XYZ file of C-alpha atoms in Angstrom:
461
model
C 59.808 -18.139 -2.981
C 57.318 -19.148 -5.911
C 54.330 -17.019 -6.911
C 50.853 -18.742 -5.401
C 47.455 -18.413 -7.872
C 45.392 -15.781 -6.296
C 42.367 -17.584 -4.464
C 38.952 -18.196 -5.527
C 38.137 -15.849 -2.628
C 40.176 -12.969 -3.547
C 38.778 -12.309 -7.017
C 36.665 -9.050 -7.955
C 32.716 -9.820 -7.291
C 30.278 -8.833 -10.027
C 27.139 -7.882 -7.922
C 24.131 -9.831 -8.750
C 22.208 -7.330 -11.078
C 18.050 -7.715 -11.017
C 17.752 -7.211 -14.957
C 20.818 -9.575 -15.214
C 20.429 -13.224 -17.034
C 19.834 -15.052 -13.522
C 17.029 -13.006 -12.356
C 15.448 -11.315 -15.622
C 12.570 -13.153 -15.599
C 11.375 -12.882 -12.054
C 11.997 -9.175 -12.070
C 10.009 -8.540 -15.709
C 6.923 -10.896 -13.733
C 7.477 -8.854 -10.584
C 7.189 -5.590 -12.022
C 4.315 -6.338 -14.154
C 1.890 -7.565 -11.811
C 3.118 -4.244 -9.649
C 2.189 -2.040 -12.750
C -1.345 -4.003 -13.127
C -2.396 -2.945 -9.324
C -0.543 0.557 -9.422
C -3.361 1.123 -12.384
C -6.107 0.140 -10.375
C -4.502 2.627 -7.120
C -4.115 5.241 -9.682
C -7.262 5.092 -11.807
C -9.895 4.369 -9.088
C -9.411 7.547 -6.421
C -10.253 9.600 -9.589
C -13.557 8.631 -10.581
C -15.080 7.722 -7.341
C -16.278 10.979 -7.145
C -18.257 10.272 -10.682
C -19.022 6.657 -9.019
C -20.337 7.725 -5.779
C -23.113 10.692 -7.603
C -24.274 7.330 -10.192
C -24.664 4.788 -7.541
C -26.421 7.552 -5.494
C -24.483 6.760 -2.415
C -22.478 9.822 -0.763
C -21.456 7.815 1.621
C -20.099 5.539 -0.560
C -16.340 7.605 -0.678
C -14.943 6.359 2.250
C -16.509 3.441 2.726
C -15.437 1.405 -0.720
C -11.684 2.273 0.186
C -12.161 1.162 3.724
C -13.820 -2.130 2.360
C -10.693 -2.884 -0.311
C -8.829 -2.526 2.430
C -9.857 -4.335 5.395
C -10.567 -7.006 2.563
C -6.843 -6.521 2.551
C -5.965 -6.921 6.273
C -7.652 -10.931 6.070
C -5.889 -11.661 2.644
C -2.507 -10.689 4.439
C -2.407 -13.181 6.999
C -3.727 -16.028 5.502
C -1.465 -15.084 2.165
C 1.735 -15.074 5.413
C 0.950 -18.295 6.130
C 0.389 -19.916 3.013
C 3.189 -18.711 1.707
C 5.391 -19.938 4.657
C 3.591 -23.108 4.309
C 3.596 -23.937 0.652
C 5.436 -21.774 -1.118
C 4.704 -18.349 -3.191
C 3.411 -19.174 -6.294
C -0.454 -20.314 -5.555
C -1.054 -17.163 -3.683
C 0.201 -15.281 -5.948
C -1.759 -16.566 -8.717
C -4.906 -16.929 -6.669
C -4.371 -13.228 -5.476
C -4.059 -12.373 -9.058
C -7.549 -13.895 -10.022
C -9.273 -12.454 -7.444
C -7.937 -9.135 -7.623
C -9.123 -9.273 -11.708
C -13.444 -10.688 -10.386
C -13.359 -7.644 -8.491
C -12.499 -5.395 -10.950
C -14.855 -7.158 -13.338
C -17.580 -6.959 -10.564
C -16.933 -3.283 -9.851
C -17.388 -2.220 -13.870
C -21.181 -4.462 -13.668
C -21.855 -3.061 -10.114
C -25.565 -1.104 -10.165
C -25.936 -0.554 -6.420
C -23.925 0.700 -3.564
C -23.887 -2.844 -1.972
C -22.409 -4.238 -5.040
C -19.752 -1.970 -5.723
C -18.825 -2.577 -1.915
C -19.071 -6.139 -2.409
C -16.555 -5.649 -5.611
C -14.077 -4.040 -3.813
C -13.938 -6.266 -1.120
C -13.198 -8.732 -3.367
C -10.395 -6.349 -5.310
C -8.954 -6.145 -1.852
C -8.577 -10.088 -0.770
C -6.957 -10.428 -4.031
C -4.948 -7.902 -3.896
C -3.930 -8.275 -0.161
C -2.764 -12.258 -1.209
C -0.744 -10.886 -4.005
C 1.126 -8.352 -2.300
C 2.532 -10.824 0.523
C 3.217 -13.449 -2.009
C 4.959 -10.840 -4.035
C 6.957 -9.769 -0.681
C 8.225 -13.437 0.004
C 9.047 -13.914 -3.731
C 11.664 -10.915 -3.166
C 13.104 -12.453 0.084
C 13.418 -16.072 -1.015
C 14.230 -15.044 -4.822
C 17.083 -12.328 -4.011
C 20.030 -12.336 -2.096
C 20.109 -9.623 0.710
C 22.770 -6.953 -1.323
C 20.201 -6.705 -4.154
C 17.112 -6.512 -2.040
C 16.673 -2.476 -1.770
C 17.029 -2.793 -5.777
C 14.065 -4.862 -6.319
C 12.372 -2.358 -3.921
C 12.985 0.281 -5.710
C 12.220 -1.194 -8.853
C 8.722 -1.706 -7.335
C 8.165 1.684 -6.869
C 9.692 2.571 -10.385
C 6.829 0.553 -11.976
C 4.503 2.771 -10.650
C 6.082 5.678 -12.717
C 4.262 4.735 -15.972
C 0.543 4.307 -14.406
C 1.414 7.466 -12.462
C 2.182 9.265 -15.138
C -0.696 8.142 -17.465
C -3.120 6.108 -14.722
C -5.079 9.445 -13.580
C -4.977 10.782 -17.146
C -6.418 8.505 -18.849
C -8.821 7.470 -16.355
C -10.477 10.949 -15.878
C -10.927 11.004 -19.543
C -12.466 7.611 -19.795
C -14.430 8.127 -16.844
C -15.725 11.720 -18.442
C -16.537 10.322 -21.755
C -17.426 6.652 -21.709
C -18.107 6.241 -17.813
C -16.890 5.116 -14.857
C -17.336 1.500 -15.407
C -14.692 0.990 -17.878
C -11.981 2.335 -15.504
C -12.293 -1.176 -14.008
C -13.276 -2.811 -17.322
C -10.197 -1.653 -18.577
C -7.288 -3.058 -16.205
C -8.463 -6.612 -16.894
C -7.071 -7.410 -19.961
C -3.712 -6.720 -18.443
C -3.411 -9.467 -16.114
C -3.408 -11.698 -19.606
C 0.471 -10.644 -20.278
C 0.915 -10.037 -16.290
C 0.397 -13.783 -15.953
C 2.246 -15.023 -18.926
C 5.479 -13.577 -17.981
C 4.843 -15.073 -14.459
C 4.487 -18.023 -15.192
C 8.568 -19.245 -15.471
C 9.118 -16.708 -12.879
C 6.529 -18.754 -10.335
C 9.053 -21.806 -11.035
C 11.826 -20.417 -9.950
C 13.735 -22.248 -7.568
C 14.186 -20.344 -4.140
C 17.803 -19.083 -3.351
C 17.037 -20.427 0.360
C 14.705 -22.842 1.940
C 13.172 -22.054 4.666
C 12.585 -24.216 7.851
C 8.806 -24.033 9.078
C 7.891 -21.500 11.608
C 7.271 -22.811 15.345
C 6.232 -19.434 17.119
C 2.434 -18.335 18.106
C 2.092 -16.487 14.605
C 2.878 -20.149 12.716
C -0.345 -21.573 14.166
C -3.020 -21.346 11.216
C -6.167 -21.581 13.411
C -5.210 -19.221 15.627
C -3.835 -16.865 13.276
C -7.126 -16.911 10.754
C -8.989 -16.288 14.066
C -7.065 -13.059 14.717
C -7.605 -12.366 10.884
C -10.846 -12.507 11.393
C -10.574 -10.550 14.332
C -8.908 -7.875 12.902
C -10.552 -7.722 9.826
C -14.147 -7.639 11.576
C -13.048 -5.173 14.383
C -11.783 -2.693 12.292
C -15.078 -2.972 9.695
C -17.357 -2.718 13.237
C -14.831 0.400 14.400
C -15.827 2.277 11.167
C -19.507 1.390 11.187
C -19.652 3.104 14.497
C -16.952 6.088 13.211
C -20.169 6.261 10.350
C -23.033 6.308 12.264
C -24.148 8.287 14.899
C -26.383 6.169 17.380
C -25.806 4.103 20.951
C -26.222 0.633 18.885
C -23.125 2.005 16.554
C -21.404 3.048 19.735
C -21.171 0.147 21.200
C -20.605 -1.729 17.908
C -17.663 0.174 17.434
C -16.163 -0.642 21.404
C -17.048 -3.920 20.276
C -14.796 -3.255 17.202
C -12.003 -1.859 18.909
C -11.772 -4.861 21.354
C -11.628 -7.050 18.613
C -8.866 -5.095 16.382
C -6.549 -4.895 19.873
C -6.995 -8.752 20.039
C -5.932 -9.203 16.546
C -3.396 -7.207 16.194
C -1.810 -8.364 19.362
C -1.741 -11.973 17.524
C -0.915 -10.731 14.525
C 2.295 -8.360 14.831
C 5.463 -9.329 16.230
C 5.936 -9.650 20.157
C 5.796 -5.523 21.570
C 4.444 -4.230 18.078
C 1.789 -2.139 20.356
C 4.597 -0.368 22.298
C 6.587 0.244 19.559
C 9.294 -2.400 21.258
C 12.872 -1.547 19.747
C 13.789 -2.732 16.081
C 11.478 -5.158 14.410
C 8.464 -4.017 16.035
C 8.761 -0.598 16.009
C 9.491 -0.952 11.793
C 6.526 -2.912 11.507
C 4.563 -0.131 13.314
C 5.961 2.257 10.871
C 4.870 0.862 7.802
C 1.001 1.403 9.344
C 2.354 4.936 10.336
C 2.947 5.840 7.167
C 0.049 4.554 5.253
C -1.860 6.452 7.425
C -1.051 9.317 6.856
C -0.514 9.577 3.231
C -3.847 7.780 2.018
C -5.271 9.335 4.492
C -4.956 12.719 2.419
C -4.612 11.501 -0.717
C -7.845 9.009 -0.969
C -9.534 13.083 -0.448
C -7.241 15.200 -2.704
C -9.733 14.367 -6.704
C -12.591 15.091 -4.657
C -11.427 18.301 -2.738
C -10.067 20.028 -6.239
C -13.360 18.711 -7.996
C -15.530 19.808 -5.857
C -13.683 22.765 -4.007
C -12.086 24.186 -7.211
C -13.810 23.043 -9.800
C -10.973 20.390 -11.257
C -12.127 18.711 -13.723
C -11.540 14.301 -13.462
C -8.609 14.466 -16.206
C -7.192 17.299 -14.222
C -7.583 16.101 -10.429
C -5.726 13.215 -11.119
C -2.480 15.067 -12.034
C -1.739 15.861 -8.102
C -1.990 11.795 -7.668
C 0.566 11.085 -10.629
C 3.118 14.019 -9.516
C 2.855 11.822 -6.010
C 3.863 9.026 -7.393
C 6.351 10.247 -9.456
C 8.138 11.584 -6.383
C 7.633 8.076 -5.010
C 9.490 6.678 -7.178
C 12.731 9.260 -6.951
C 12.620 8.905 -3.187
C 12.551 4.872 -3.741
C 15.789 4.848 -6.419
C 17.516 7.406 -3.993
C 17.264 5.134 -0.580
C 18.602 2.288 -2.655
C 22.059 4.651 -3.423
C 22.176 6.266 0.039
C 24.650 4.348 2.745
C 22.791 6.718 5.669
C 21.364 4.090 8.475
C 17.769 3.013 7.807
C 16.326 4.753 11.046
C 17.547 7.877 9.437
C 15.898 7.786 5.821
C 12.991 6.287 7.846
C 12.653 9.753 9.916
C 13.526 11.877 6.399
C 10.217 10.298 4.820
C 8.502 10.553 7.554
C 8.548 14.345 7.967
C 8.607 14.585 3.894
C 5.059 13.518 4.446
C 4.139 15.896 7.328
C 5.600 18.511 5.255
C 3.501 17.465 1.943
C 0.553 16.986 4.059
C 0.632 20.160 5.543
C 1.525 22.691 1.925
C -2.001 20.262 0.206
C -3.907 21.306 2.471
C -3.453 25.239 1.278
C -4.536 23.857 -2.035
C -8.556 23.893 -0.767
C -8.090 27.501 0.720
C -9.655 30.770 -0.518
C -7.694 32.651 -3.025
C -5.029 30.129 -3.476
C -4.635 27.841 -6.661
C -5.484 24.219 -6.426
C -2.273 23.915 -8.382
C -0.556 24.212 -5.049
C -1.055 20.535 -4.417
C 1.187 19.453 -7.293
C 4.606 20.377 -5.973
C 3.351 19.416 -2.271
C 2.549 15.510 -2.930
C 5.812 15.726 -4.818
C 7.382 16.242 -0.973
C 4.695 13.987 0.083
C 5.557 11.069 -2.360
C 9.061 11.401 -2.101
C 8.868 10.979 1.492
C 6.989 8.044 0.966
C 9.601 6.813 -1.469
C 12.220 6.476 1.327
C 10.394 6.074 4.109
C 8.056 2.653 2.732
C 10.932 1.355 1.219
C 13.702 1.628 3.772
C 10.502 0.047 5.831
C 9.966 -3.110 3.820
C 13.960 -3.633 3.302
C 14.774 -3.139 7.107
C 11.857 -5.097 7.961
C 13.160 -8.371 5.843
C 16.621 -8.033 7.081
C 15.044 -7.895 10.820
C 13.286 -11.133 10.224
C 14.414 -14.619 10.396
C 14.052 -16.589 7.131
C 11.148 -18.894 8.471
C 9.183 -16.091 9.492
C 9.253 -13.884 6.174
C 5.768 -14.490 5.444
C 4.773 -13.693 8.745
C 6.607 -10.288 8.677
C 5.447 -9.512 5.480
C 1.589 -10.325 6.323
C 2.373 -8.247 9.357
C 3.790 -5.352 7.475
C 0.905 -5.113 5.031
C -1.538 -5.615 8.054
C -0.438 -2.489 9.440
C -0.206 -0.803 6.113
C -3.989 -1.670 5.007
C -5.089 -0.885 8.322
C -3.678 2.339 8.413
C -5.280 3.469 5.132
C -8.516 1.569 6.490
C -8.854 3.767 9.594
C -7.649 7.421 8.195
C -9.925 7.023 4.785
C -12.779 5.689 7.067
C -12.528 8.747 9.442
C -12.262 11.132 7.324
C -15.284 9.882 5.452
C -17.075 10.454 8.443
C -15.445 13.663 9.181
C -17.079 14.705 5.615
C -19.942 13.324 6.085
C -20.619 15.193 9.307
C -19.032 18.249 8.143
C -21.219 18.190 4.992
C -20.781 17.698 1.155
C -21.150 21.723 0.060
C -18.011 22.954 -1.361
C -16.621 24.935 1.514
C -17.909 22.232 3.776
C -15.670 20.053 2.114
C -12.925 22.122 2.166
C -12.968 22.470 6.027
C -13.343 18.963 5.967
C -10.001 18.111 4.011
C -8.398 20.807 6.253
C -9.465 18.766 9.520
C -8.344 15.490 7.652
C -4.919 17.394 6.731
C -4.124 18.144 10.214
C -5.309 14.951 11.599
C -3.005 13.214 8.999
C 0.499 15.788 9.576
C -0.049 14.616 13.197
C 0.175 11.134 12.589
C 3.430 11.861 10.338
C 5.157 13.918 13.085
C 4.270 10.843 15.509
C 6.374 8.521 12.976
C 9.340 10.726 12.414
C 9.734 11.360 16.287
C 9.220 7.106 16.548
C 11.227 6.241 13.743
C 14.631 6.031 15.855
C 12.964 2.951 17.489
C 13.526 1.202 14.139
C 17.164 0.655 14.856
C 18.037 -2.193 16.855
C-alpha cells in the first residue's frame, strides 16, 4: 500500500496573532484611538473637583458626567446603524472629530452651560467611536482571536492609567484645569494617521443588511431620542426637588422604558436567557463601578485632604487591575457566565472595602488595593461581556448589538453618577457630609453588583 501526502486539512494551524503581519496595522490604529479616550476617562474625574469650584457650579459634578454620557446613549444607536449600513470607517472618523471639538470646547468653556455643552459634545463623539470601534473588531477578526483584541483594549489603558491621573493633577494644580482637555488634542494627530490604512481594510466577512425592528433608521433615531431625552428629564427631576421636576422626571422614565424597549434586543427588560440577559449586564456593570468611581478624587480631596496628583492614584491602580483581569479572561477556558459572575462580585467586593476609605480613623490609602478588586473585576466581567455578546449575535446585527451594549453601558454610568450627584447635593458638600454621601452611593452601588453576579447565569444560553 503506497504512502498518501498528508492533507491540506491535517496540517498544524498557526493561530492568527493580532500584532502579526495581517492584522498589525488595524490593531496599532485600534489601540491608539483606545489610549486617546482612556486619557480623557482618566484625566477628567480628577480635576472636576478644581473645575466645578472655577465655574462656580457645585452642581456641576454629576451633571457634566451625566451629560457625556447620555450624549453617549444617542451617538450609540445612530453609530449601530451607520455602521451596519455603510461600513465602519466614517463613524469612526466622525466620532473621532467630535470627540477632539469637545475637548477643545471644554479647555475655552467660562460658564457652567458651556462646559455642559462641551461634554455633550465629548460624549456624541465618543459614543460614535466606540461602536464603530466594536464592529471594526467583529468584521476585522476572526472569532478565535476576538477575546485578544479585547484584552488588548483594556491593556491600552495601562499607560494613561498609570500616568493619566498623575499628570493631570499636576497640570491641573499648576497650570489649570483647562489644559487637561487642551492637552489630549494633539494626540488624535498620530491617532488618525495610523488609522488611516487600518480604516481600508477589507472586512474578513460581509455582512447581509439587517431586516428586524432595530434595522429601521427612523424608528430607531426616534427611540434614540427617546432614550437619550428620558434619561436627561429622569435626572433633572433626580436634581431638583419640585412637582414640575416630578413630573418631568415620570415623563422621563416613560420615555427611557420606550426607548430602551426599541433599542435592546427582544426580552432585554426581563433579563430573557442569553443575549439579552449579556446585554443587560454590560449596563449592570457600568453602574456600579462609575457609579463609585466618578466620586472616589472628590471624596479623598475633600474628606481626607488628597491632594489632585494624589487622588488620582486610586483611579490608575483601578485600571491597572482592569487590565490584569482583561489579559486573564482571554487565557481562562472557564464558561463565560462564570467569569461574568467572578467580576461581578470583584466589584461588590471593591465597592464595598472604598467605601472604608472616607471613614474616621482609617487611611484614604485603603482605596488603592480595593479598586484593584474593583478593576479587576471589571477586567473579566466587561470583557467576557463584549466577547459573549458578539459571539451571541448574528453577523448583520453586530452594529446593533454593539449600539445596544454601549446603550446600556452609558446609561448605567448616566443614572448612578446622576443619583449620586443628587444624593450629594442633598446630603451637603461639608466634608463629613460628603463622606456619608459616598457611603450611601457605596452601598447603593455593591447592591447593584450583587444584583449582576446573582443574574449573570442568565448569560448562558
Amino acid at each position: 500500500m503506497g504512502v498518501t501526502a498528508p492533507k491540506t486539512l491535517d496540517a498544524p494551524v498557526d493561530p492568527p496573532r493580532i500584532f502579526g503581519p495581517a492584522y498589525r496595522t488595524a490593531t496599532f490604529g485600534i489601540l491608539l484611538v483606545a489610549t486617546l479616550i482612556a486619557f480623557e476617562g482618566m484625566s477628567v474625574g480628577v480635576v472636576m473637583p478644581q473645575v466645578s469650584k472655577d465655574l462656580h457650579a457645585e452642581t456641576l459634578y454629576g451633571i457634566s458626567f451625566s451629560a457625556f454620557l447620555i450624549a453617549s446613549l444617542f451617538a450609540n444607536v445612530v453609530s449601530g446603524l451607520w455602521s451596519d449600513r455603510r461600513g465602519y470607517t466614517m463613524p469612526f472618523l466622525v466620532g473621532v472629530l467630535l470627540f477632539v471639538a469637545g475637548m477643545g470646547l471644554a479647555g475655552a468653556a467660562v460658564s457652567k452651560e458651556m462646559f455642559i455643552v462641551a461634554r455633550a459634545v465629548q460624549g456624541l463623539g465618543a459614543g460614535t467611536t466606540i461602536v464603530a470601534l466594536f464592529v471594526m473588531i467583529a468584521r476585522v477578526y476572526p472569532a478565535e482571536v476576538r477575546p485578544r483584541v479585547f484584552a488588548g483594549l483594556s491593556a491600552a489603558w495601562v499607560v494613561p492609567a498609570m500616568v493619566g491621573p498623575a499628570i493631570a493633577g499636576f497640570v491641573g494644580d499648576r497650570f489649570g484645569w483647562e489644559w487637561v482637555f487642551y492637552g489630549i488634542i494633539p494626540l488624535v494627530v498620530p491617532a488618525l494617521v495610523m488609522l488611516v490604512p487600518a480604516l481600508n481594510r477589507k472586512p474578513t466577512e460581509e455582512a447581509t443588511p439587517s431586516t428586524g425592528p432595530r434595522a429601521r433608521p427612523g424608528l430607531m433615531a426616534l427611540a434614540a431620542t427617546c432614550a437619550a431625552a428620558g434619561a436627561g428629564a429622569l435626572l433633572y427631576g433626580i436634581q431638583e426637588h419640585t412637582i414640575v421636576s416630578a413630573v418631568i422626571g415620570v415623563a422621563g422614565l416613560a420615555a427611557l422604558g420606550y426607548g430602551l424597549y426599541r433599542l435592546l434586543p427582544p426580552h432585554a427588560l426581563r433579563f430573557g436567557r442569553g443575549l439579552p440577559t449579556t446585554v443587560m449586564m454590560r449596563g449592570l456593570f457600568s453602574a456600579a463601578f462609575f457609579g463609585v468611581n466618578a466620586y472616589i478624587p472628590l471624596a479623598l480631596q475633600e474628606v481626607k485632604d488628597f491632594d489632585a496628583t494624589t487622588a488620582g492614584i486610586a483611579l490608575t491602580t483601578g485600571a491597572l487591575g482592569w487590565s490584569t483581569g482583561s489579559y486573564l479572561q482571554s487565557r481562562r477556558d472557564a464558561p463565560p457566565h462564570r467569569r461574568i459572575r467572578l467580576g461581578a462580585f470583584c466589584v461588590m467586593i471593591g465597592v464595598l472595602l472604598t467605601m472604608l476609605s472616607v471613614l474616621p480613623g482609617v487611611t484614604g490609602w485603603v482605596a488603592v488595593p480595593a479598586w484593584i478588586v474593583a478593576g479587576f473585576g471589571m477586567g473579566i466581567g466587561m470583557t467576557t461581556v463584549s466577547v459573549t455578546a458578539l459571539k451571541q449575535s448574528p453577523l448583520n446585527e453586530q452594529g446593533a448589538n454593539s449600539a445596544a451594549l454601549s446603550v446600556t453601558d452609558m446609561l448605567g454610568s448616566a443614572l448612578t453618577i446622576g443619583v449620586g450627584g443628587a444624593l450629594v447635593n442633598m446630603i451637603g458638600h461639608a466634608p463629613s457630609q460628603i463622606a456619608t454621601g459616598f457611603i450611601v452611593i457605596s452601598c447603593l452601588m455593591a447592591a447593584i453588583a450583587l444584583a449582576a453576579t446573582l443574574l449573570s447565569v442568565r448569560t448562558a444560553t
